[in-house]
């Protein structure tokens, strides 16, 4: 308990002072390094539009490293396999319960793997769809219909799933939306400006929620 309190305090303090965020490097062979321009572009948008003070260069941190506790926000993406060993799962669980936040953005093909691996982290929790009245869809930008659709993929509706601890959203899994592609440099996917703006604004809502909670 004392260890968790110390970790939580350190995470909170570092988040306030530095507002550094990081990409999560996971095992399993999936392309954790996908969308390299996405997070820098989201950071630039948030710093300009909602006046955050995030380090413009996101860091990279491994799932099993205690370094994850330096970052209030971790971003995870990819197209394929994900694997958490026992140490990874325990470390990630402690991080999330002590105040950290993980955003997992399915870049197409990640869903069956991450769903299975999250059961190692929280055997007693299930991903649940986040209701449209949740504050993550309300501020600073309004998304009355929930998660925006950025890329078609299988043509299914975009869904935002979450894991909660008490009333706090500790993990967000964005599925059939592909926000990260919308955050990338324009020439990467040639998305229209309005589509990219929707992705960036939804990303700003996620960042605001994390720094407010």
PDB file of C-alpha atoms in Angstrom:
ATOM      1  CA  UNK A   1       0.000   0.000   0.000  1.00  0.00           C
ATOM      2  CA  UNK A   2       2.834   2.387   0.920  1.00  0.00           C
ATOM      3  CA  UNK A   3       4.574   1.556  -2.379  1.00  0.00           C
ATOM      4  CA  UNK A   4       1.435   2.258  -4.384  1.00  0.00           C
ATOM      5  CA  UNK A   5       0.919   5.557  -2.548  1.00  0.00           C
ATOM      6  CA  UNK A   6       4.496   6.593  -3.325  1.00  0.00           C
ATOM      7  CA  UNK A   7       4.141   5.618  -6.978  1.00  0.00           C
ATOM      8  CA  UNK A   8       0.826   7.439  -7.258  1.00  0.00           C
ATOM      9  CA  UNK A   9       2.261  10.581  -5.679  1.00  0.00           C
ATOM     10  CA  UNK A  10       5.303  10.477  -7.958  1.00  0.00           C
ATOM     11  CA  UNK A  11       3.138   9.983 -11.043  1.00  0.00           C
ATOM     12  CA  UNK A  12       0.852  12.854 -10.084  1.00  0.00           C
ATOM     13  CA  UNK A  13       3.740  15.185  -9.327  1.00  0.00           C
ATOM     14  CA  UNK A  14       5.627  14.395 -12.526  1.00  0.00           C
ATOM     15  CA  UNK A  15       2.468  14.778 -14.566  1.00  0.00           C
ATOM     16  CA  UNK A  16       1.893  18.245 -13.150  1.00  0.00           C
ATOM     17  CA  UNK A  17       5.465  19.436 -13.599  1.00  0.00           C
ATOM     18  CA  UNK A  18       6.515  17.882 -16.885  1.00  0.00           C
ATOM     19  CA  UNK A  19       3.387  16.665 -18.659  1.00  0.00           C
ATOM     20  CA  UNK A  20       5.490  14.125 -20.535  1.00  0.00           C
ATOM     21  CA  UNK A  21       3.666  11.343 -22.341  1.00  0.00           C
ATOM     22  CA  UNK A  22       4.974   8.137 -23.883  1.00  0.00           C
ATOM     23  CA  UNK A  23       4.425   5.412 -26.461  1.00  0.00           C
ATOM     24  CA  UNK A  24       4.190   1.916 -24.969  1.00  0.00           C
ATOM     25  CA  UNK A  25       6.612  -0.643 -26.427  1.00  0.00           C
ATOM     26  CA  UNK A  26       5.095  -4.098 -25.907  1.00  0.00           C
ATOM     27  CA  UNK A  27       6.163  -7.668 -26.646  1.00  0.00           C
ATOM     28  CA  UNK A  28       4.617 -10.035 -29.162  1.00  0.00           C
ATOM     29  CA  UNK A  29       5.948  -8.758 -32.463  1.00  0.00           C
ATOM     30  CA  UNK A  30       3.201  -6.229 -33.140  1.00  0.00           C
ATOM     31  CA  UNK A  31       4.174  -2.877 -34.648  1.00  0.00           C
ATOM     32  CA  UNK A  32       4.098  -0.818 -31.464  1.00  0.00           C
ATOM     33  CA  UNK A  33       6.056   1.836 -33.395  1.00  0.00           C
ATOM     34  CA  UNK A  34       3.250   2.474 -35.906  1.00  0.00           C
ATOM     35  CA  UNK A  35       2.048   6.002 -36.749  1.00  0.00           C
ATOM     36  CA  UNK A  36       5.327   7.748 -35.809  1.00  0.00           C
ATOM     37  CA  UNK A  37       4.034  11.259 -36.544  1.00  0.00           C
ATOM     38  CA  UNK A  38       0.732  10.784 -34.709  1.00  0.00           C
ATOM     39  CA  UNK A  39       1.582  11.591 -31.111  1.00  0.00           C
ATOM     40  CA  UNK A  40       3.857  14.577 -31.919  1.00  0.00           C
ATOM     41  CA  UNK A  41       1.035  16.083 -33.989  1.00  0.00           C
ATOM     42  CA  UNK A  42      -1.517  15.488 -31.239  1.00  0.00           C
ATOM     43  CA  UNK A  43       0.816  17.099 -28.702  1.00  0.00           C
ATOM     44  CA  UNK A  44       1.281  20.152 -30.931  1.00  0.00           C
ATOM     45  CA  UNK A  45      -2.488  20.458 -31.379  1.00  0.00           C
ATOM     46  CA  UNK A  46      -3.173  20.184 -27.645  1.00  0.00           C
ATOM     47  CA  UNK A  47      -0.455  22.640 -26.688  1.00  0.00           C
ATOM     48  CA  UNK A  48      -1.828  25.184 -29.146  1.00  0.00           C
ATOM     49  CA  UNK A  49      -5.573  24.634 -28.826  1.00  0.00           C
ATOM     50  CA  UNK A  50      -6.206  23.611 -25.206  1.00  0.00           C
ATOM     51  CA  UNK A  51      -3.071  25.150 -23.699  1.00  0.00           C
ATOM     52  CA  UNK A  52      -1.400  22.047 -22.356  1.00  0.00           C
ATOM     53  CA  UNK A  53       2.332  22.112 -21.786  1.00  0.00           C
ATOM     54  CA  UNK A  54       3.329  18.680 -23.010  1.00  0.00           C
ATOM     55  CA  UNK A  55       6.896  17.909 -24.011  1.00  0.00           C
ATOM     56  CA  UNK A  56       6.745  18.027 -27.848  1.00  0.00           C
ATOM     57  CA  UNK A  57       8.807  14.851 -28.115  1.00  0.00           C
ATOM     58  CA  UNK A  58       6.980  11.784 -26.748  1.00  0.00           C
ATOM     59  CA  UNK A  59       9.126   9.166 -25.062  1.00  0.00           C
ATOM     60  CA  UNK A  60       9.139   5.378 -25.538  1.00  0.00           C
ATOM     61  CA  UNK A  61       8.765   3.069 -22.542  1.00  0.00           C
ATOM     62  CA  UNK A  62       8.554  -0.705 -22.174  1.00  0.00           C
ATOM     63  CA  UNK A  63       5.569  -2.349 -20.496  1.00  0.00           C
ATOM     64  CA  UNK A  64       7.601  -4.053 -17.791  1.00  0.00           C
ATOM     65  CA  UNK A  65       9.706  -1.020 -16.893  1.00  0.00           C
ATOM     66  CA  UNK A  66       9.125   1.088 -13.785  1.00  0.00           C
ATOM     67  CA  UNK A  67       9.733   4.066 -16.051  1.00  0.00           C
ATOM     68  CA  UNK A  68       6.051   3.952 -17.032  1.00  0.00           C
ATOM     69  CA  UNK A  69       5.301   5.599 -13.684  1.00  0.00           C
ATOM     70  CA  UNK A  70       6.942   8.782 -14.952  1.00  0.00           C
ATOM     71  CA  UNK A  71       4.129   9.340 -17.456  1.00  0.00           C
ATOM     72  CA  UNK A  72       0.479  10.129 -16.686  1.00  0.00           C
ATOM     73  CA  UNK A  73      -0.498   9.040 -20.219  1.00  0.00           C
ATOM     74  CA  UNK A  74       0.660   6.053 -22.263  1.00  0.00           C
ATOM     75  CA  UNK A  75      -0.344   5.529 -25.889  1.00  0.00           C
ATOM     76  CA  UNK A  76      -0.369   2.085 -27.473  1.00  0.00           C
ATOM     77  CA  UNK A  77      -1.066   1.178 -31.082  1.00  0.00           C
ATOM     78  CA  UNK A  78      -0.430  -1.480 -33.712  1.00  0.00           C
ATOM     79  CA  UNK A  79      -1.954  -3.884 -36.218  1.00  0.00           C
ATOM     80  CA  UNK A  80      -1.200  -7.271 -34.731  1.00  0.00           C
ATOM     81  CA  UNK A  81       0.043  -9.427 -31.913  1.00  0.00           C
ATOM     82  CA  UNK A  82       0.415  -8.210 -28.335  1.00  0.00           C
ATOM     83  CA  UNK A  83       1.871 -10.202 -25.452  1.00  0.00           C
ATOM     84  CA  UNK A  84       2.138  -9.307 -21.767  1.00  0.00           C
ATOM     85  CA  UNK A  85       4.163 -11.613 -19.553  1.00  0.00           C
ATOM     86  CA  UNK A  86       3.409 -11.842 -15.831  1.00  0.00           C
ATOM     87  CA  UNK A  87       5.760  -8.997 -14.919  1.00  0.00           C
ATOM     88  CA  UNK A  88       4.306  -6.762 -17.658  1.00  0.00           C
ATOM     89  CA  UNK A  89       0.768  -7.405 -16.461  1.00  0.00           C
ATOM     90  CA  UNK A  90       1.597  -6.681 -12.826  1.00  0.00           C
ATOM     91  CA  UNK A  91       3.504  -3.518 -13.685  1.00  0.00           C
ATOM     92  CA  UNK A  92       0.720  -2.221 -15.912  1.00  0.00           C
ATOM     93  CA  UNK A  93      -1.927  -3.047 -13.297  1.00  0.00           C
ATOM     94  CA  UNK A  94      -0.019  -1.162 -10.591  1.00  0.00           C
ATOM     95  CA  UNK A  95       0.472   1.784 -12.935  1.00  0.00           C
ATOM     96  CA  UNK A  96      -3.212   2.056 -13.802  1.00  0.00           C
ATOM     97  CA  UNK A  97      -4.424   1.620 -10.225  1.00  0.00           C
ATOM     98  CA  UNK A  98      -2.026   4.285  -8.973  1.00  0.00           C
ATOM     99  CA  UNK A  99      -3.233   7.025 -11.299  1.00  0.00           C
ATOM    100  CA  UNK A 100      -1.877   6.202 -14.750  1.00  0.00           C
ATOM    101  CA  UNK A 101      -3.875   6.050 -17.990  1.00  0.00           C
ATOM    102  CA  UNK A 102      -3.465   3.863 -21.079  1.00  0.00           C
ATOM    103  CA  UNK A 103      -4.975   4.685 -24.464  1.00  0.00           C
ATOM    104  CA  UNK A 104      -4.945   1.725 -26.854  1.00  0.00           C
ATOM    105  CA  UNK A 105      -5.750   2.696 -30.443  1.00  0.00           C
ATOM    106  CA  UNK A 106      -6.427  -0.268 -32.691  1.00  0.00           C
ATOM    107  CA  UNK A 107      -4.661   0.491 -35.952  1.00  0.00           C
ATOM    108  CA  UNK A 108      -6.561  -2.447 -37.480  1.00  0.00           C
ATOM    109  CA  UNK A 109      -6.094  -6.044 -36.373  1.00  0.00           C
ATOM    110  CA  UNK A 110      -5.139  -5.543 -32.743  1.00  0.00           C
ATOM    111  CA  UNK A 111      -8.479  -6.235 -31.081  1.00  0.00           C
ATOM    112  CA  UNK A 112      -8.372 -10.031 -30.534  1.00  0.00           C
ATOM    113  CA  UNK A 113      -4.878  -9.895 -29.051  1.00  0.00           C
ATOM    114  CA  UNK A 114      -5.296  -6.952 -26.717  1.00  0.00           C
ATOM    115  CA  UNK A 115      -8.638  -8.211 -25.408  1.00  0.00           C
ATOM    116  CA  UNK A 116      -6.983 -11.460 -24.386  1.00  0.00           C
ATOM    117  CA  UNK A 117      -3.900  -9.825 -22.856  1.00  0.00           C
ATOM    118  CA  UNK A 118      -5.894  -7.331 -20.792  1.00  0.00           C
ATOM    119  CA  UNK A 119      -7.383 -10.268 -18.923  1.00  0.00           C
ATOM    120  CA  UNK A 120      -3.898 -10.883 -17.549  1.00  0.00           C
ATOM    121  CA  UNK A 121      -3.814  -7.325 -16.251  1.00  0.00           C
ATOM    122  CA  UNK A 122      -7.326  -7.311 -14.779  1.00  0.00           C
ATOM    123  CA  UNK A 123      -8.849 -10.806 -14.652  1.00  0.00           C
ATOM    124  CA  UNK A 124     -11.940  -9.416 -12.912  1.00  0.00           C
ATOM    125  CA  UNK A 125     -12.594  -6.531 -15.312  1.00  0.00           C
ATOM    126  CA  UNK A 126     -14.202  -6.510 -18.740  1.00  0.00           C
ATOM    127  CA  UNK A 127     -13.981  -3.849 -21.413  1.00  0.00           C
ATOM    128  CA  UNK A 128     -17.295  -1.992 -21.500  1.00  0.00           C
ATOM    129  CA  UNK A 129     -18.523   0.459 -24.101  1.00  0.00           C
ATOM    130  CA  UNK A 130     -18.257   4.013 -22.839  1.00  0.00           C
ATOM    131  CA  UNK A 131     -21.636   5.809 -22.777  1.00  0.00           C
ATOM    132  CA  UNK A 132     -22.165   8.861 -24.965  1.00  0.00           C
ATOM    133  CA  UNK A 133     -22.720  11.074 -21.934  1.00  0.00           C
ATOM    134  CA  UNK A 134     -19.254  10.384 -20.547  1.00  0.00           C
ATOM    135  CA  UNK A 135     -17.166  13.537 -20.194  1.00  0.00           C
ATOM    136  CA  UNK A 136     -14.522  12.226 -22.584  1.00  0.00           C
ATOM    137  CA  UNK A 137     -17.020  12.962 -25.378  1.00  0.00           C
ATOM    138  CA  UNK A 138     -18.070  16.352 -24.007  1.00  0.00           C
ATOM    139  CA  UNK A 139     -15.020  18.531 -23.372  1.00  0.00           C
ATOM    140  CA  UNK A 140     -13.337  20.494 -24.662  1.00  0.00           C
ATOM    141  CA  UNK A 141     -14.994  19.347 -27.891  1.00  0.00           C
ATOM    142  CA  UNK A 142     -18.434  17.810 -28.190  1.00  0.00           C
ATOM    143  CA  UNK A 143     -18.892  14.415 -29.825  1.00  0.00           C
ATOM    144  CA  UNK A 144     -22.622  13.712 -29.338  1.00  0.00           C
ATOM    145  CA  UNK A 145     -22.387  10.523 -31.395  1.00  0.00           C
ATOM    146  CA  UNK A 146     -19.285   9.259 -29.640  1.00  0.00           C
ATOM    147  CA  UNK A 147     -16.028   8.243 -31.250  1.00  0.00           C
ATOM    148  CA  UNK A 148     -15.501   9.633 -34.775  1.00  0.00           C
ATOM    149  CA  UNK A 149     -14.914   7.334 -37.729  1.00  0.00           C
ATOM    150  CA  UNK A 150     -11.521   8.142 -39.256  1.00  0.00           C
ATOM    151  CA  UNK A 151     -10.768   5.106 -41.469  1.00  0.00           C
ATOM    152  CA  UNK A 152     -13.269   2.602 -42.782  1.00  0.00           C
ATOM    153  CA  UNK A 153     -11.429  -0.733 -42.437  1.00  0.00           C
ATOM    154  CA  UNK A 154     -14.285  -3.255 -42.034  1.00  0.00           C
ATOM    155  CA  UNK A 155     -16.965  -0.585 -42.156  1.00  0.00           C
ATOM    156  CA  UNK A 156     -18.107  -1.253 -38.607  1.00  0.00           C
ATOM    157  CA  UNK A 157     -19.151   1.583 -36.332  1.00  0.00           C
ATOM    158  CA  UNK A 158     -16.408   3.103 -34.187  1.00  0.00           C
ATOM    159  CA  UNK A 159     -16.518   2.081 -30.534  1.00  0.00           C
ATOM    160  CA  UNK A 160     -14.795   3.362 -27.408  1.00  0.00           C
ATOM    161  CA  UNK A 161     -14.330   0.724 -24.717  1.00  0.00           C
ATOM    162  CA  UNK A 162     -12.970   1.303 -21.254  1.00  0.00           C
ATOM    163  CA  UNK A 163     -11.824  -0.186 -18.001  1.00  0.00           C
ATOM    164  CA  UNK A 164     -12.859   1.670 -14.860  1.00  0.00           C
ATOM    165  CA  UNK A 165     -11.610   1.775 -11.304  1.00  0.00           C
ATOM    166  CA  UNK A 166     -14.462   3.118  -9.214  1.00  0.00           C
ATOM    167  CA  UNK A 167     -15.650   6.063 -11.345  1.00  0.00           C
ATOM    168  CA  UNK A 168     -12.325   6.795 -13.018  1.00  0.00           C
ATOM    169  CA  UNK A 169     -11.635   5.671 -16.559  1.00  0.00           C
ATOM    170  CA  UNK A 170      -8.171   4.121 -16.389  1.00  0.00           C
ATOM    171  CA  UNK A 171      -7.924   2.566 -19.857  1.00  0.00           C
ATOM    172  CA  UNK A 172      -9.453   3.550 -23.186  1.00  0.00           C
ATOM    173  CA  UNK A 173      -9.557   1.184 -26.153  1.00  0.00           C
ATOM    174  CA  UNK A 174     -10.590   2.873 -29.407  1.00  0.00           C
ATOM    175  CA  UNK A 175     -11.794   0.377 -32.006  1.00  0.00           C
ATOM    176  CA  UNK A 176     -12.811   0.741 -35.683  1.00  0.00           C
ATOM    177  CA  UNK A 177     -11.941   4.430 -35.546  1.00  0.00           C
ATOM    178  CA  UNK A 178      -8.156   4.652 -36.054  1.00  0.00           C
ATOM    179  CA  UNK A 179      -7.571   7.989 -34.381  1.00  0.00           C
ATOM    180  CA  UNK A 180      -3.811   7.601 -34.760  1.00  0.00           C
ATOM    181  CA  UNK A 181      -4.046   7.593 -38.546  1.00  0.00           C
ATOM    182  CA  UNK A 182      -5.975  10.847 -38.312  1.00  0.00           C
ATOM    183  CA  UNK A 183      -3.245  12.360 -36.133  1.00  0.00           C
ATOM    184  CA  UNK A 184      -0.502  11.537 -38.633  1.00  0.00           C
ATOM    185  CA  UNK A 185       1.011  14.004 -41.103  1.00  0.00           C
ATOM    186  CA  UNK A 186      -1.461  14.852 -43.845  1.00  0.00           C
ATOM    187  CA  UNK A 187       0.557  13.253 -46.646  1.00  0.00           C
ATOM    188  CA  UNK A 188       0.677   9.859 -44.901  1.00  0.00           C
ATOM    189  CA  UNK A 189      -2.981   8.975 -45.497  1.00  0.00           C
ATOM    190  CA  UNK A 190      -4.277  11.995 -47.462  1.00  0.00           C
ATOM    191  CA  UNK A 191      -7.234  12.345 -45.115  1.00  0.00           C
ATOM    192  CA  UNK A 192      -9.389  15.447 -45.619  1.00  0.00           C
ATOM    193  CA  UNK A 193      -8.775  18.305 -43.200  1.00  0.00           C
ATOM    194  CA  UNK A 194     -12.157  17.875 -41.500  1.00  0.00           C
ATOM    195  CA  UNK A 195     -11.418  14.197 -40.805  1.00  0.00           C
ATOM    196  CA  UNK A 196      -8.013  15.001 -39.332  1.00  0.00           C
ATOM    197  CA  UNK A 197      -9.553  17.758 -37.202  1.00  0.00           C
ATOM    198  CA  UNK A 198     -12.101  15.331 -35.776  1.00  0.00           C
ATOM    199  CA  UNK A 199      -9.330  12.911 -34.854  1.00  0.00           C
ATOM    200  CA  UNK A 200      -7.205  15.618 -33.234  1.00  0.00           C
ATOM    201  CA  UNK A 201     -10.147  17.060 -31.307  1.00  0.00           C
ATOM    202  CA  UNK A 202     -11.080  13.633 -29.971  1.00  0.00           C
ATOM    203  CA  UNK A 203      -7.451  13.153 -29.004  1.00  0.00           C
ATOM    204  CA  UNK A 204      -7.536  16.484 -27.179  1.00  0.00           C
ATOM    205  CA  UNK A 205     -10.581  15.289 -25.224  1.00  0.00           C
ATOM    206  CA  UNK A 206      -8.651  12.196 -24.165  1.00  0.00           C
ATOM    207  CA  UNK A 207      -5.644  14.253 -23.077  1.00  0.00           C
ATOM    208  CA  UNK A 208      -7.828  16.697 -21.145  1.00  0.00           C
ATOM    209  CA  UNK A 209      -9.567  13.858 -19.328  1.00  0.00           C
ATOM    210  CA  UNK A 210      -6.236  12.342 -18.336  1.00  0.00           C
ATOM    211  CA  UNK A 211      -4.777  15.587 -16.999  1.00  0.00           C
ATOM    212  CA  UNK A 212      -8.014  16.446 -15.165  1.00  0.00           C
ATOM    213  CA  UNK A 213      -8.183  13.073 -13.418  1.00  0.00           C
TER     214      UNK A 213
END
